[in-house]
Coordinates of C-alpha atoms in Angstrom, one line a residue:
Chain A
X107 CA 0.0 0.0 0.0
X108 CA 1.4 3.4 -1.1
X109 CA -0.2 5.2 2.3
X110 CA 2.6 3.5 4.0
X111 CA 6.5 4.2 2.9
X112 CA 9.5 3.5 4.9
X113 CA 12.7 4.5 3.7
X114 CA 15.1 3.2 2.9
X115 CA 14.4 -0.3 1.1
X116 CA 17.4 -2.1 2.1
X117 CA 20.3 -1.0 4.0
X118 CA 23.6 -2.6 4.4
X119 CA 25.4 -1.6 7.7
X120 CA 28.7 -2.5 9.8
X121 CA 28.1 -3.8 13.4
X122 CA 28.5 -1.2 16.2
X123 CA 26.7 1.7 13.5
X124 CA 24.1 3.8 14.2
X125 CA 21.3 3.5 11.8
X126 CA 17.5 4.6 11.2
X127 CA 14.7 3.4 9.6
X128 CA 12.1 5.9 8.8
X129 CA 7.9 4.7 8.2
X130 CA 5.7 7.8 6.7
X131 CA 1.7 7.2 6.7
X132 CA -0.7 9.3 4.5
X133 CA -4.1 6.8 5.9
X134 CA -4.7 9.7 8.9
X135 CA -4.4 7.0 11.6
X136 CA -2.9 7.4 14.7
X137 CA -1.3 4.3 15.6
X138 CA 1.9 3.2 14.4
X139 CA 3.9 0.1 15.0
X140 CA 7.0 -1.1 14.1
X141 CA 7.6 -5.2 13.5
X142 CA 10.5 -7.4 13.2
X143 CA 10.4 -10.5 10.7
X144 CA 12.6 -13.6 10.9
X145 CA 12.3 -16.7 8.8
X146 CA 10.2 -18.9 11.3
X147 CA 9.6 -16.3 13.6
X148 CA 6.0 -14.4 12.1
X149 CA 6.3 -11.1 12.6
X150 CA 7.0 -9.6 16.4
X151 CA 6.6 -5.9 17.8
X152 CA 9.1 -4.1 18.7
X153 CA 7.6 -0.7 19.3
X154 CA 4.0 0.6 19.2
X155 CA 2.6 4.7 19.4
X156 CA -1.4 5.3 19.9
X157 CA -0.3 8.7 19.3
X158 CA 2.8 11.6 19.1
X159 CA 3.0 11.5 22.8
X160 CA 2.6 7.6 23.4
X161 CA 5.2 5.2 22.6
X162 CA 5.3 2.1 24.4
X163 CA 7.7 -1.2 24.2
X164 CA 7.1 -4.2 22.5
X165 CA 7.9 -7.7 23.0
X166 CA 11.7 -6.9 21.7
X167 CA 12.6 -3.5 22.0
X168 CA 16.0 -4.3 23.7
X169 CA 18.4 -2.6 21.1
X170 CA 15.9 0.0 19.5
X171 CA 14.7 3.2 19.9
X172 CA 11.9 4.9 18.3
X173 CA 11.0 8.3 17.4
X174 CA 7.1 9.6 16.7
X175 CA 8.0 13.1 15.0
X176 CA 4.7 13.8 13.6
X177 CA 1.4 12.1 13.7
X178 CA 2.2 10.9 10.2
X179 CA 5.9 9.7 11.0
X180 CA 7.2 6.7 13.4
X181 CA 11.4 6.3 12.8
X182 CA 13.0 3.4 14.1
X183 CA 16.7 3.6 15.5
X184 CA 19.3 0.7 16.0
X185 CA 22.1 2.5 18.0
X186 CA 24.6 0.5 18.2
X187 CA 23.7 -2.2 15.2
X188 CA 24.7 -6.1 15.5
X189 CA 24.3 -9.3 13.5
X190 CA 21.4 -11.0 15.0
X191 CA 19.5 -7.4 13.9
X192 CA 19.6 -8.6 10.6
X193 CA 16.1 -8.7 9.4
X194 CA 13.3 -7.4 8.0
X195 CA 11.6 -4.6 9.0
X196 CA 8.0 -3.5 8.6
X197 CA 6.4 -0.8 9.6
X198 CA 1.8 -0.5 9.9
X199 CA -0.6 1.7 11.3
X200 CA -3.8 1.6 12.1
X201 CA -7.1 3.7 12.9
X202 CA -8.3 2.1 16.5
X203 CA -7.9 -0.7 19.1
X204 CA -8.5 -4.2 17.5
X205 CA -9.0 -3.1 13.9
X206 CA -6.6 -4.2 10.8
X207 CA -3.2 -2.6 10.2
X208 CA -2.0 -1.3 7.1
X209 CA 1.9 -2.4 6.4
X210 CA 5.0 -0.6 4.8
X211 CA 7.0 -2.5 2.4
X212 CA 9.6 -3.3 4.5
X213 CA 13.2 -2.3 5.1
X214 CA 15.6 -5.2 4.5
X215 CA 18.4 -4.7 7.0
X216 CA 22.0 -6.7 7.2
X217 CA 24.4 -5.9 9.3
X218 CA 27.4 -7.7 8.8
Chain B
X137 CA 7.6 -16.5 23.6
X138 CA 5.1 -17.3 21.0
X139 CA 1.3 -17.1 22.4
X140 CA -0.1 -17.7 19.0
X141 CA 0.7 -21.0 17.6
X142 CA 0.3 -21.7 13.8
X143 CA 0.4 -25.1 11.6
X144 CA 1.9 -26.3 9.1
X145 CA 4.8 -24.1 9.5
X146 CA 4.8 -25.1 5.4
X147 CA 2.8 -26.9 2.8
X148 CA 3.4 -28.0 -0.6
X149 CA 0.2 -28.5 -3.0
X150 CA -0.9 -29.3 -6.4
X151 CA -2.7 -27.1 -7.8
X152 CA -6.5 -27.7 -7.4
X153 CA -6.3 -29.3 -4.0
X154 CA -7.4 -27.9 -0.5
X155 CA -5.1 -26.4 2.1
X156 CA -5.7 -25.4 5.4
X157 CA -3.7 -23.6 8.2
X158 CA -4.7 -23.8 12.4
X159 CA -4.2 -21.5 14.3
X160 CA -4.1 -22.0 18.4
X161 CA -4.0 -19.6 21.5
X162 CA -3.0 -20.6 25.0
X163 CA -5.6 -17.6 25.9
X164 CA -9.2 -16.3 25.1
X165 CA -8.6 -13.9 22.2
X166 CA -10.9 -10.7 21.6
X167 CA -10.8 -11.3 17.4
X168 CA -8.4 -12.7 15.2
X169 CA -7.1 -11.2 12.1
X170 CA -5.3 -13.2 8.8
X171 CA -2.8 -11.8 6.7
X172 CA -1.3 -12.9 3.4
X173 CA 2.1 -12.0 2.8
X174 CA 3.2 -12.8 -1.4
X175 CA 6.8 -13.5 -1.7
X176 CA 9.0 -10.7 -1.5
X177 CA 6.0 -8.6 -0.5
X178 CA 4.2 -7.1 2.7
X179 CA 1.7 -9.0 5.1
X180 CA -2.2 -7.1 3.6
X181 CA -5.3 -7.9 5.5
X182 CA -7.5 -10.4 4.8
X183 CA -10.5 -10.9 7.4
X184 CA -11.0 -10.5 10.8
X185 CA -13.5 -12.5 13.0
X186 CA -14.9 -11.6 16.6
X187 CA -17.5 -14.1 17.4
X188 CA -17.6 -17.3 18.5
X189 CA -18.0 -19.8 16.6
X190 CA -18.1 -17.3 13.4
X191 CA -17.5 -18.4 9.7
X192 CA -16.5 -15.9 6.7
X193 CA -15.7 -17.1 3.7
X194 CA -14.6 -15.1 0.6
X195 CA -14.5 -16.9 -2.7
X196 CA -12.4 -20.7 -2.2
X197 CA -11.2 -19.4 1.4
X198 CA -13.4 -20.0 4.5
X199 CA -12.1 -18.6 8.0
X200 CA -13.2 -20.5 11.5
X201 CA -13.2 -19.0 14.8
X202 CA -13.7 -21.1 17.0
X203 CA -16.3 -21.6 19.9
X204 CA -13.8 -20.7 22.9
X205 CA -12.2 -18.0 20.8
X206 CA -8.6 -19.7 21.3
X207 CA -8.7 -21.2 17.6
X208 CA -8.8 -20.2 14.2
X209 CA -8.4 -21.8 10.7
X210 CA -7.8 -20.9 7.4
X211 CA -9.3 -23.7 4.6
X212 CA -8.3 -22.6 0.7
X213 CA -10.7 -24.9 -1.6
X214 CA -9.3 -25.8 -4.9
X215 CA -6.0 -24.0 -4.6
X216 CA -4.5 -21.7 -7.6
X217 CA -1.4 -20.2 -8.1
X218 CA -2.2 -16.6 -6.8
X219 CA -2.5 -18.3 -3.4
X220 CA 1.1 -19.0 -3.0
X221 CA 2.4 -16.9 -0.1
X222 CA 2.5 -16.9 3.5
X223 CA -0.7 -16.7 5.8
X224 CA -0.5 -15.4 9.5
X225 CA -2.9 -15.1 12.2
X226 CA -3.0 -12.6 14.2
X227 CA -4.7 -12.8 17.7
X228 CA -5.8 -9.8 19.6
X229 CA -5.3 -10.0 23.5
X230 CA -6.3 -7.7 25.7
X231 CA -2.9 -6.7 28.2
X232 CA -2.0 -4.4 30.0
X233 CA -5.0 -1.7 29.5
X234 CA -4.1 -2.2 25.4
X235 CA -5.3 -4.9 23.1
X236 CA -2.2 -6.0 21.4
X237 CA -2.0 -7.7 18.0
X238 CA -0.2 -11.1 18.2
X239 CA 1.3 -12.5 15.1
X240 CA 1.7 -16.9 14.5
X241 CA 4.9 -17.8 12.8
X242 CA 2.9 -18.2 9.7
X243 CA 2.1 -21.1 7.3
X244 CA 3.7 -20.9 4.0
X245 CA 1.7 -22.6 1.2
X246 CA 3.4 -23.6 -2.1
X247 CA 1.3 -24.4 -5.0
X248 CA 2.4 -26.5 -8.2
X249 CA 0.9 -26.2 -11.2

């Protein structure tokens, strides 16, 4: 869906770099998420916003940081990158509790 | 660790028969969600159910919840080649004064013509 971007589409880093991942939204929602996807692993959150001044951890934020600039923008920040980060990254929002979520195309991420 | 469970992790089909992917929850779950993801592509929407017991079907799929709301299913009649991809559910559980969107491992479904 082109109401969700993240930037960029694959990033190649060294281990021990600082690196973000940026999600934008045009859908108007409020809630914004940001999910980690290994092979065998479905997709996990890391970091959830209900809105600009709500961010809250989830079930693997150790590692990351995140960002709400803007109702419309959610970043995502590795600090000090490693291996086992390598993954993919998608980013979704949605309009309320419970209802469907609306996913980026995902960032692609190695770190080597 | 994982509270939704999901099988087959994979399948491999001919084309034209039936698949189907379970889903299981250790808890009650307020709705569940399903998700296709294509290959190389991002996880889009599919259904979501919130009764018990509730059936939906769109075209050859038909989704199950089930009676205790701890178990879905996901039954593909007939299967083509536009239904290769991965399928998650996704259980909604109400924690910690949020309802939070769980995701299964996913099944991946191969289809050979």
């Amino acid at each position: 869906d082109a109401d969700v971007t993240q930037t960029p589409r694959n990033r190649i880093t060294k281990t021990g770099k600082r690196i973000m991942l940026e999600c934008s939204q045009t859908k108007g929602h409020d809630r914004m998420y940001w999910y980690r996807q290994d092979p065998g692993l479905g997709l996990r959150l890391i970091y959830y916003s209900f809105d600009v001044k709500d961010i809250n951890k989830g079930e693997i934020s150790d590692g990351y940081s995140v960002s709400r600039q803007a109702q419309a923008k959610f970043s995502l920040s590795l600090e000090s990158a490693i291996p086992n980060q390598t993954a993919l990254y998608f980013c979704a929002t949605s309009g309320a509790s419970a209802y469907e979520q609306y996913f980026g195309p995902g960032t692609r991420l190695t770190v080597t | 660790g994982q509270q939704v469970m999901q099988i087959p992790q994979y399948q491999h089909v001919q084309e034209g028969e039936d698949f189907t992917t379970y889903c299981n929850s250790s808890t009650t779950l307020s709705n569940i969600q399903w998700y296709k993801q294509r290959p190389g592509g991002h996880p889009v929407f599919l259904i979501q159910l919130v009764k018990s017991g509730e059936v939906k079907k769109q075209k050859r799929l038909t989704f199950q919840f089930g009676e205790a709301k701890k178990n879905s299913s996901l039954h593909i009649t007939a299967t083509q080649t536009t239904d290769v991809g991965t399928y998650f559910c996704a259980g909604y559980k109400f924690s910690g004064g949020y309802n939070k969107l769980i995701f299964g491992a996913g099944t991946r479904l191969a289809v050979h013509p």
